[in-house]
Coordinates of C-alpha atoms in Angstrom, one line a residue:
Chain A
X1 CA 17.6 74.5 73.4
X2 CA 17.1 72.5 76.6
X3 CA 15.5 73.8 79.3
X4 CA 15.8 70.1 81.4
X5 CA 16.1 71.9 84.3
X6 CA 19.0 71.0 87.1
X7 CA 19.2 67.9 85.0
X8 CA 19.9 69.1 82.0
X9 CA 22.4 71.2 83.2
X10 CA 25.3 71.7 80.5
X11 CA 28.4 69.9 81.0
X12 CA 31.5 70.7 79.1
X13 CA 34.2 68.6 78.3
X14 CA 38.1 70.5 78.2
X15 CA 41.3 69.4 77.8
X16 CA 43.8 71.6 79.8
X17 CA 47.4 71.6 80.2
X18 CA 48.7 69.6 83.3
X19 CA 50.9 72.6 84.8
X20 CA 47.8 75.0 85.3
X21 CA 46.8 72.1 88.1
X22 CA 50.0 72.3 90.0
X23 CA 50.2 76.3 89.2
X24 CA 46.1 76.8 90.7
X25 CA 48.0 75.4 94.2
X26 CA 49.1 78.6 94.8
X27 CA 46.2 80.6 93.9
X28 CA 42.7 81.6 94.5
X29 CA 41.5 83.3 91.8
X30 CA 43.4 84.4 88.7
X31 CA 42.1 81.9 86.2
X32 CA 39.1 83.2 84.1
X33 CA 37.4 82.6 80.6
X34 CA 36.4 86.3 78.8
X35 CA 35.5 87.3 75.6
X36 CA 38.2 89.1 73.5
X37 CA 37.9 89.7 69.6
X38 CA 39.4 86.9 67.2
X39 CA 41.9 88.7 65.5
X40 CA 41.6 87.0 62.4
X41 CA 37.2 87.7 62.7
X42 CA 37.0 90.5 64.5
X43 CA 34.2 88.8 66.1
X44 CA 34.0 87.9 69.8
X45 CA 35.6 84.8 70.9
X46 CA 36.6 82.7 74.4
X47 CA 40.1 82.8 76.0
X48 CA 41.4 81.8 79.1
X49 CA 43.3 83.4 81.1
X50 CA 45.6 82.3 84.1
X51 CA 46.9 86.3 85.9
X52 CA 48.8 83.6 88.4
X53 CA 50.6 82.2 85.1
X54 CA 50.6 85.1 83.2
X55 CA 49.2 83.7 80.2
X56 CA 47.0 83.5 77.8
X57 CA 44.9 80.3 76.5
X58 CA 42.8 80.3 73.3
X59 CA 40.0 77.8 73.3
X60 CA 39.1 75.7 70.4
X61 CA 36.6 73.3 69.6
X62 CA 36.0 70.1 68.1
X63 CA 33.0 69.3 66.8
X64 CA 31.3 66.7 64.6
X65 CA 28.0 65.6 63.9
X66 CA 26.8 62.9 65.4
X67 CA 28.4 62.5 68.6
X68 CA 27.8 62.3 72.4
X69 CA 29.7 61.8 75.6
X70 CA 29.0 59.8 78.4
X71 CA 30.6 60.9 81.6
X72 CA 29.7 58.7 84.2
X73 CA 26.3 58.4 85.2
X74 CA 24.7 60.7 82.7
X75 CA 24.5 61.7 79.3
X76 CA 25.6 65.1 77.1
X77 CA 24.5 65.3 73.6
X78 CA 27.1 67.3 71.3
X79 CA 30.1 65.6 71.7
X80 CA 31.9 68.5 71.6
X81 CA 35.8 68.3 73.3
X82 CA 37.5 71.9 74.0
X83 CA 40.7 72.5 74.0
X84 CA 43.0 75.4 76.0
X85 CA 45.9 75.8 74.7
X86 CA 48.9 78.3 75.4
X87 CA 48.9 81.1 72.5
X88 CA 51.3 84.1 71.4
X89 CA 49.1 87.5 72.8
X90 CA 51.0 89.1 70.0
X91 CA 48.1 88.1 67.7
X92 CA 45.8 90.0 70.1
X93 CA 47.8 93.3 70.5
X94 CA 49.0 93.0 66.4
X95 CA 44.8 93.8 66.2
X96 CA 44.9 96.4 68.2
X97 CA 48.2 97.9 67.1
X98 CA 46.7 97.4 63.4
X99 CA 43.1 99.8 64.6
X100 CA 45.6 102.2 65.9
X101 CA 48.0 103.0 63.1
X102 CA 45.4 104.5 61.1
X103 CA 46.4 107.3 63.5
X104 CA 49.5 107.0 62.1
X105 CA 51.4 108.0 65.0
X106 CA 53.6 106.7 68.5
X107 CA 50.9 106.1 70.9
X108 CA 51.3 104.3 74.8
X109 CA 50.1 101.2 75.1
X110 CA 46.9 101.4 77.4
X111 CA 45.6 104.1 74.7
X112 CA 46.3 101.5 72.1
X113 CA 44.2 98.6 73.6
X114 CA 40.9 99.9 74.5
X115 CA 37.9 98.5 73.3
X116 CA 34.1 99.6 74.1
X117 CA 32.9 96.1 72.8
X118 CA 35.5 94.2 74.5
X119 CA 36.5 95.6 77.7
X120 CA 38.3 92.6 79.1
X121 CA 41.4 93.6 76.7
X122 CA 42.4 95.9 79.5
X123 CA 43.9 92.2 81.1
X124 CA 45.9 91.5 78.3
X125 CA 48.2 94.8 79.5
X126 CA 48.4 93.0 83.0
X127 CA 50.7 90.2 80.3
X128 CA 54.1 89.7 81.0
X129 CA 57.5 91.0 79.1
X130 CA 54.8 93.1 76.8
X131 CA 58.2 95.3 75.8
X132 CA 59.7 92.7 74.4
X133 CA 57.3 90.9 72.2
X134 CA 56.2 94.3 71.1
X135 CA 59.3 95.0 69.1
X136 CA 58.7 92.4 66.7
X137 CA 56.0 94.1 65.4
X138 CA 56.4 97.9 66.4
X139 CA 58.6 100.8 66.0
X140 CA 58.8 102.3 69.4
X141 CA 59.8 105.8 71.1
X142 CA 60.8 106.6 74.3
X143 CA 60.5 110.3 75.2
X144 CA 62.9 111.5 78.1
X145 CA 59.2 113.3 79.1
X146 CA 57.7 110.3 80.7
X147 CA 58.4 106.9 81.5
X148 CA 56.1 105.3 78.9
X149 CA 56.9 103.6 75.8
X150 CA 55.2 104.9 72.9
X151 CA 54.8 102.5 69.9
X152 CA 53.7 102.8 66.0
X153 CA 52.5 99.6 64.2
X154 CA 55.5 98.1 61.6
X155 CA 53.7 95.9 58.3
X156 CA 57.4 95.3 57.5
X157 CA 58.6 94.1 61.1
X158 CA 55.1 92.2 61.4
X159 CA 55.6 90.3 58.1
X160 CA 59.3 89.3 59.3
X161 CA 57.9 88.4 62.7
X162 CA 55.1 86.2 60.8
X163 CA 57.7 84.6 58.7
X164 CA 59.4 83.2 61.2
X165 CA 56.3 81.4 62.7
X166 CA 55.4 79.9 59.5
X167 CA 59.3 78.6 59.8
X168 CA 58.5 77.0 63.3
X169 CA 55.4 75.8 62.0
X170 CA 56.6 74.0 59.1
X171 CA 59.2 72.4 61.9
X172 CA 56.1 71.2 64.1
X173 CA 54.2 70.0 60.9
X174 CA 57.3 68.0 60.1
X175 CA 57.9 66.1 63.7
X176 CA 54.2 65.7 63.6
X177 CA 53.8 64.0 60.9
X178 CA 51.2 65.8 59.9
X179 CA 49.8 64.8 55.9
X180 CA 49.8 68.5 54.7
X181 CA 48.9 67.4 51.1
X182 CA 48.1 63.8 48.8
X183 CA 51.1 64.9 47.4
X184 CA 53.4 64.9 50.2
X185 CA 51.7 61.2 51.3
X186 CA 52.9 60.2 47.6
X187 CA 56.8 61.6 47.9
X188 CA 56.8 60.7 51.3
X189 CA 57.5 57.0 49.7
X190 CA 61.0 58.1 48.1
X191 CA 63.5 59.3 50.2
X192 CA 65.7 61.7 48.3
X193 CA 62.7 62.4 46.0
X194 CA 64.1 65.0 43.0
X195 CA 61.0 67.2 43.7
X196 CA 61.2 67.3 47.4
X197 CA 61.0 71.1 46.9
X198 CA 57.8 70.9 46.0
X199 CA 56.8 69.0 49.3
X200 CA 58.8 71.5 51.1
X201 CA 56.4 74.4 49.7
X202 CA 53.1 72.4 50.9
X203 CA 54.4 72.0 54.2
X204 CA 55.0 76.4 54.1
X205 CA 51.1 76.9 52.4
X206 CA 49.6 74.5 55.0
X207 CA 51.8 76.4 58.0
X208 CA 50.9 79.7 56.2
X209 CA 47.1 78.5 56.7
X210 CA 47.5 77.5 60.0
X211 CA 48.9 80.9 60.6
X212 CA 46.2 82.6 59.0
X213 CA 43.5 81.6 61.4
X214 CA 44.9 84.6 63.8
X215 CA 45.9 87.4 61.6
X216 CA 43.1 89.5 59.3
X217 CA 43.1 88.4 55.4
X218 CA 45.1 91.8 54.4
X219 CA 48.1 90.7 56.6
X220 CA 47.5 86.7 55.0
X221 CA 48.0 88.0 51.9
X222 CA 51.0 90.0 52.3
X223 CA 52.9 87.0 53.9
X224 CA 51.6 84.9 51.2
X225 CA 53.5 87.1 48.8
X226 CA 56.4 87.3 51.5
X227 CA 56.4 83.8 51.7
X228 CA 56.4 83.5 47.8
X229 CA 53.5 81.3 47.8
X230 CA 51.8 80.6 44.6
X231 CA 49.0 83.0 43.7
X232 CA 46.3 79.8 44.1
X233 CA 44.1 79.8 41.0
X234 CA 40.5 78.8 42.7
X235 CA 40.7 79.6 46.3
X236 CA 42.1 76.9 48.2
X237 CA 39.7 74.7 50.3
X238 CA 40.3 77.2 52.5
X239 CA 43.2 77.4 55.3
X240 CA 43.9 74.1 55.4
X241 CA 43.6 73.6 58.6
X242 CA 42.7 69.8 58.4
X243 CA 42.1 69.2 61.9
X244 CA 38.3 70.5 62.2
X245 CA 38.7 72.6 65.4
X246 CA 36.5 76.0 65.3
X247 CA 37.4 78.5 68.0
X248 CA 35.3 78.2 70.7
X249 CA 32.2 79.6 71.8
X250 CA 32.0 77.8 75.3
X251 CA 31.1 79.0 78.2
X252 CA 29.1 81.8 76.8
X253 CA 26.6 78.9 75.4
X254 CA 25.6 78.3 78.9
X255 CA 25.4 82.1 80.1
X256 CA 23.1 82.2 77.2
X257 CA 21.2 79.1 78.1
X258 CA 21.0 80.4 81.8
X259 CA 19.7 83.5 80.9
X260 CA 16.7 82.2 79.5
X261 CA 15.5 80.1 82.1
Chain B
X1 CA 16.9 94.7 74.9
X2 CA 19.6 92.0 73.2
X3 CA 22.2 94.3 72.8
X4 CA 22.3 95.2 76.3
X5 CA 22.4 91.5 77.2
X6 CA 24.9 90.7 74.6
X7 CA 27.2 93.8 76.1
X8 CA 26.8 92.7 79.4
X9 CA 28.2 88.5 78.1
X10 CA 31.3 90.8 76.3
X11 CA 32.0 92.4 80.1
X12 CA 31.4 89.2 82.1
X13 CA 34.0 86.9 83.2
X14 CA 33.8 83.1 84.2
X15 CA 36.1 82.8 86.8
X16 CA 37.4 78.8 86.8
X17 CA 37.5 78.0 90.9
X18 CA 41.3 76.9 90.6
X19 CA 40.8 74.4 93.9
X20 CA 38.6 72.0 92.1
X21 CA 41.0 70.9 89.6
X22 CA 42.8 69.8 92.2
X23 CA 39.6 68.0 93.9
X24 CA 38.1 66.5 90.6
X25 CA 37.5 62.8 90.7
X26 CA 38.1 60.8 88.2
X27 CA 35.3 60.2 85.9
X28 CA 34.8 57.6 82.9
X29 CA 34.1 59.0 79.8
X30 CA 32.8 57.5 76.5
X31 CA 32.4 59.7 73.1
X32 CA 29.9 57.7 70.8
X33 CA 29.2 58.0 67.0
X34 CA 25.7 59.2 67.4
X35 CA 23.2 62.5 68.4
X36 CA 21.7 61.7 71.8
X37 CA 19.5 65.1 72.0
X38 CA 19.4 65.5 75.6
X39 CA 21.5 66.0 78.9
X40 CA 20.7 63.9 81.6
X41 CA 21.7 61.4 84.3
X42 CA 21.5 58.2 82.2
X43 CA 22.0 54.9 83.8
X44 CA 25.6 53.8 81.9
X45 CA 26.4 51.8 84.6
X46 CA 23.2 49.6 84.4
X47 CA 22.9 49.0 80.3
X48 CA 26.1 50.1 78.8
X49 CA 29.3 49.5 80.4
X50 CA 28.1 45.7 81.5
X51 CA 27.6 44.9 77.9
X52 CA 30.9 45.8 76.8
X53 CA 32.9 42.6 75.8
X54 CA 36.7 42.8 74.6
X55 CA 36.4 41.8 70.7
X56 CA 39.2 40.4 68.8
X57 CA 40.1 44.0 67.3
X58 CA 39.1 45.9 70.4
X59 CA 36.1 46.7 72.1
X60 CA 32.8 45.8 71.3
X61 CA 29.0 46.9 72.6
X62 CA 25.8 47.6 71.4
X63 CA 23.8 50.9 71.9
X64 CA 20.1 50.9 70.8
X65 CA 20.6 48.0 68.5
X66 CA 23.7 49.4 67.0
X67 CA 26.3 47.4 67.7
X68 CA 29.5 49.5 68.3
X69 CA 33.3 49.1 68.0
X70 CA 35.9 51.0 70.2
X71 CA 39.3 51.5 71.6
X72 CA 40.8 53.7 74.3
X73 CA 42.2 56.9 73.3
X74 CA 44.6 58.7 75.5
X75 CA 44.7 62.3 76.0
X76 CA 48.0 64.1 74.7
X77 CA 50.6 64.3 77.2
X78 CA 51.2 67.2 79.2
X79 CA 47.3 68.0 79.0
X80 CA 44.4 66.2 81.7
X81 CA 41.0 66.0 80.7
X82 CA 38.4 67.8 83.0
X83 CA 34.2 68.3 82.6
X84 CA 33.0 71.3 84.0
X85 CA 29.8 72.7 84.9
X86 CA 28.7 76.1 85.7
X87 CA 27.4 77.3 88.9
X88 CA 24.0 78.6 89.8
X89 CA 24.1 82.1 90.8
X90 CA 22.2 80.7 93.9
X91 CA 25.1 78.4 94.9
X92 CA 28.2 81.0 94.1
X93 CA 26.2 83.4 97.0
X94 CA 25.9 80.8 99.4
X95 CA 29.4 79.6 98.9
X96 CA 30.5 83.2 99.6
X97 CA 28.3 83.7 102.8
X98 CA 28.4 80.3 104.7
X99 CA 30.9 77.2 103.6
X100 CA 34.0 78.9 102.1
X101 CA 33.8 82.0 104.6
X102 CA 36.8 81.8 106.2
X103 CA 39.0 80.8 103.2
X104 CA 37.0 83.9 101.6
X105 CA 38.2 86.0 103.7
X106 CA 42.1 85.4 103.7
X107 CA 41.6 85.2 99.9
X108 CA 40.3 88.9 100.2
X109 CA 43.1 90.4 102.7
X110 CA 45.3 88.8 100.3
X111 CA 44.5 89.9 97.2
X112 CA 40.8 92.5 96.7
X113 CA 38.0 90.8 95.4
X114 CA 37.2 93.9 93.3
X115 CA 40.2 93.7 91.7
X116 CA 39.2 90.5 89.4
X117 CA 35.8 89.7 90.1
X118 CA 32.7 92.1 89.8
X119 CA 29.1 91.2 90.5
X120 CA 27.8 90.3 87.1
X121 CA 30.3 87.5 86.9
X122 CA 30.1 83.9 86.9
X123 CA 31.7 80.6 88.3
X124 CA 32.6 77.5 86.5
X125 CA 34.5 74.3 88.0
X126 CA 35.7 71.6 87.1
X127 CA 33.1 68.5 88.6
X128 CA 35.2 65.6 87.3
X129 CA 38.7 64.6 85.2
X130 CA 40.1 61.9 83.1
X131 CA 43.1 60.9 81.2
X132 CA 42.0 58.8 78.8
X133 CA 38.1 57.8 76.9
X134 CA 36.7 55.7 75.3
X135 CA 36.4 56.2 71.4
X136 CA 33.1 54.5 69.8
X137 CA 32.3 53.9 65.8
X138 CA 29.1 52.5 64.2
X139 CA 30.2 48.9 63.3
X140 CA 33.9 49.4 63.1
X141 CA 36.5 51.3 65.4
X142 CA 37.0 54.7 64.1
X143 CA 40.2 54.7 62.1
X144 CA 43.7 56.7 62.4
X145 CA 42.0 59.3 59.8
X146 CA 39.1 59.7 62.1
X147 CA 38.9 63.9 63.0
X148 CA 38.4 63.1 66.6
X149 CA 42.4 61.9 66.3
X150 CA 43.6 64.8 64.0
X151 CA 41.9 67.1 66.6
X152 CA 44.0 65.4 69.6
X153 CA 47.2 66.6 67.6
X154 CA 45.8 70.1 67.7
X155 CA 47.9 70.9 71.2
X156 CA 51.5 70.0 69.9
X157 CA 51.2 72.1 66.4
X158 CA 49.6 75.1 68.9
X159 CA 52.8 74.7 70.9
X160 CA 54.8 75.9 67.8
X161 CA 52.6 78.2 66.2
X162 CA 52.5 80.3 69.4
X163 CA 55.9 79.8 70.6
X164 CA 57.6 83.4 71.0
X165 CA 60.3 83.6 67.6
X166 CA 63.9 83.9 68.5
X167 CA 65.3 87.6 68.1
X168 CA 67.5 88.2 65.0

């Protein structure tokens, strides 16, 4: 690690959407990077989060060797370029919802999403129209005793909910152009190809990839089988998420860096 | 010892200071094909950007003997590009007592500091922004497979993975 001193001081390189510019007119403070747990890992990862906004931004990275930036008058070895892009707290709360059900009863919300090693997941409760996301995944109560909601994890509603975002996927993939397989490249050259079912079912395993990245390998599985995907022989080359972006690690590289000066 | 510093990294938040990406100037960026070990000021404006010539396919220069090809890449719509830097505790104390006092204040009255920040946090901002860079290979210009590309698509497909799913 360098310890360069002022000069060497740690420059990182994000892309962000354009509207949290014109949203940050309005605001002081409200926009801040924490650590929350991946729920596909279970490990700590970066998100953003804009409380003006009401949203939530995962943060991912590219990275490849041998690269380097230079931004003006200086140089920053890496070459890494991050990313913030909207994302569905669903994911989040589905991890939370998942821990919980081993209870196996209705539970309110701020007893469901508490977390000793991650105590920043009290913000994702401060999210907007919560209610309403939360019943495609939960079975909820609501007892004439108090005004709270109490909810109970659903695998059957979260599988449904999943397939539909592999659906809208597939649909993104498709306007995107993006090569999901050699084999869709080759069919790609005849229109009103005999086997175009078979491209149809890469674009749904590359989508179900994709997808993968935010949900733990239990819950892959099941929407694998949902989904009717082939049982793959030798583990694919896993998710195929083709596009080389690991979730990021950001910021909390320069708290560590700081630290040990 | 490093669990206590790891716990206290999980609580911490890095607030982004929203007013300077409105401020940023614009900065020129160029992401080259090699491992320069070190950040620094370097003098681009002296040895690198005078040598670059426009080639027949694009651009050309040379970088420790290397000669490189490159093109402009712009970044996906709807997104701006910003480099950011953390701020020294030092500074973020300063800010607070002298230059910013005033605006501090409102911003308190308005909304409680406590309520988002806490004392073991941290500042970043955002020092500089840019819409488009410049994209360097080793001999030739990296090519429409090159992962630096596929990566730009990354924002549209995250559109429609995290898009909310109609209700039934």
């Amino acid at each position: 690690m360098d310890r360069g001193g002022p000069a060497g001081a740690r420059r990182h390189v994000l892309l962000l959407p354009e509207y949290l510019k014109d949203a940050s007119k309005k605001m002081k403070s409200g926009l801040m990077f924490v650590k929350l747990v991946n729920p596909c890992s279970g490990e700590g990862t970066i998100y953003l989060f804009d409380l003006c906004l009401q949203q939530l931004f995962e943060i991912k990275v590219f990275k490849e060797k041998h690269h380097s930036w230079f931004i003006d008058q200086s140089v920053q070895s890496g070459g890494l370029l991050h990313f913030a892009t909207p994302m569905d707290p669903l994911f989040l709360l589905l991890h939370y919802l998942r821990k919980a059900d081993k209870e196996g009863k209705f539970q309110p919300l701020d007893q469901v999403v508490l977390d000793d090693t991650f105590p920043n997941c009290i913000l994702l409760l401060r999210l907007p129209d919560l209610e309403k996301l939360l019943q495609h995944v939960t079975e909820e109560k609501n007892p004439e005793v108090d005004k709270k909601k109490y909810y109970k994890y659903s695998k059957e509603k979260t599988i449904k909910w999943l397939g539909k975002k592999v659906q809208q996927t597939v649909s993104a993939l498709k306007t995107n152009n993006v090569n999901v397989s050699a084999r869709v490249q080759a069919t790609a050259f005849f229109s009103g190809d005999p086997f175009s079912s078979d491209k149809e079912e890469d674009y749904v395993c590359y989508a179900h990839g994709l997808i993968s990245d935010y949900i733990p390998k239990e819950l892959s599985d099941d929407l694998a089988k949902y989904l009717k995907l082939p049982e793959p022989s030798v583990p694919l080359p896993s998710p195929p998420s083709k596009l080389d972006l690991l979730t990021g690690h950001f910021v909390v590289a320069a708290q560590r860096q700081k630290r040990g000066k | 010892m490093e669990s206590s510093e790891e716990a206290a990294v999980e609580k911490c938040r890095v607030h982004l200071r929203p007013g300077t990406l409105r401020d940023a100037a614009r900065a020129t960026l160029h992401l080259l094909p090699c491992e320069v070990l070190v950040n620094r000021p370097a003098p681009v404006d002296r040895f690198f950007t005078p040598a670059i010539r426009q080639g027949p396919d694009g651009l050309e220069v040379s970088f420790r003997g290397r000669k490189l090809r490159g093109e402009e890449v712009v970044v996906p719509p709807g997104l701006v590009g910003y480099v950011m830097a953390m701020e020294e505790q030092g500074e973020v104390s300063m800010e607070k007592d002298f230059s910013e006092g005033d605006e501090r204040e409102e911003q308190e009255r308005a909304e409680p500091r406590e309520a988002l920040e806490r004392d073991f946090d941290q500042f970043i901002g955002a020092i500089a922004s840019f819409s488009r860079f410049t994209l360097w290979g080793l001999e030739t210009i990296p090519g429409p497979d090159a992962k630096v590309r596929g990566a730009l698509t990354w924002p549209s497909l995250a559109a429609a993975i995290h898009a909310q799913v109609p209700e039934d």
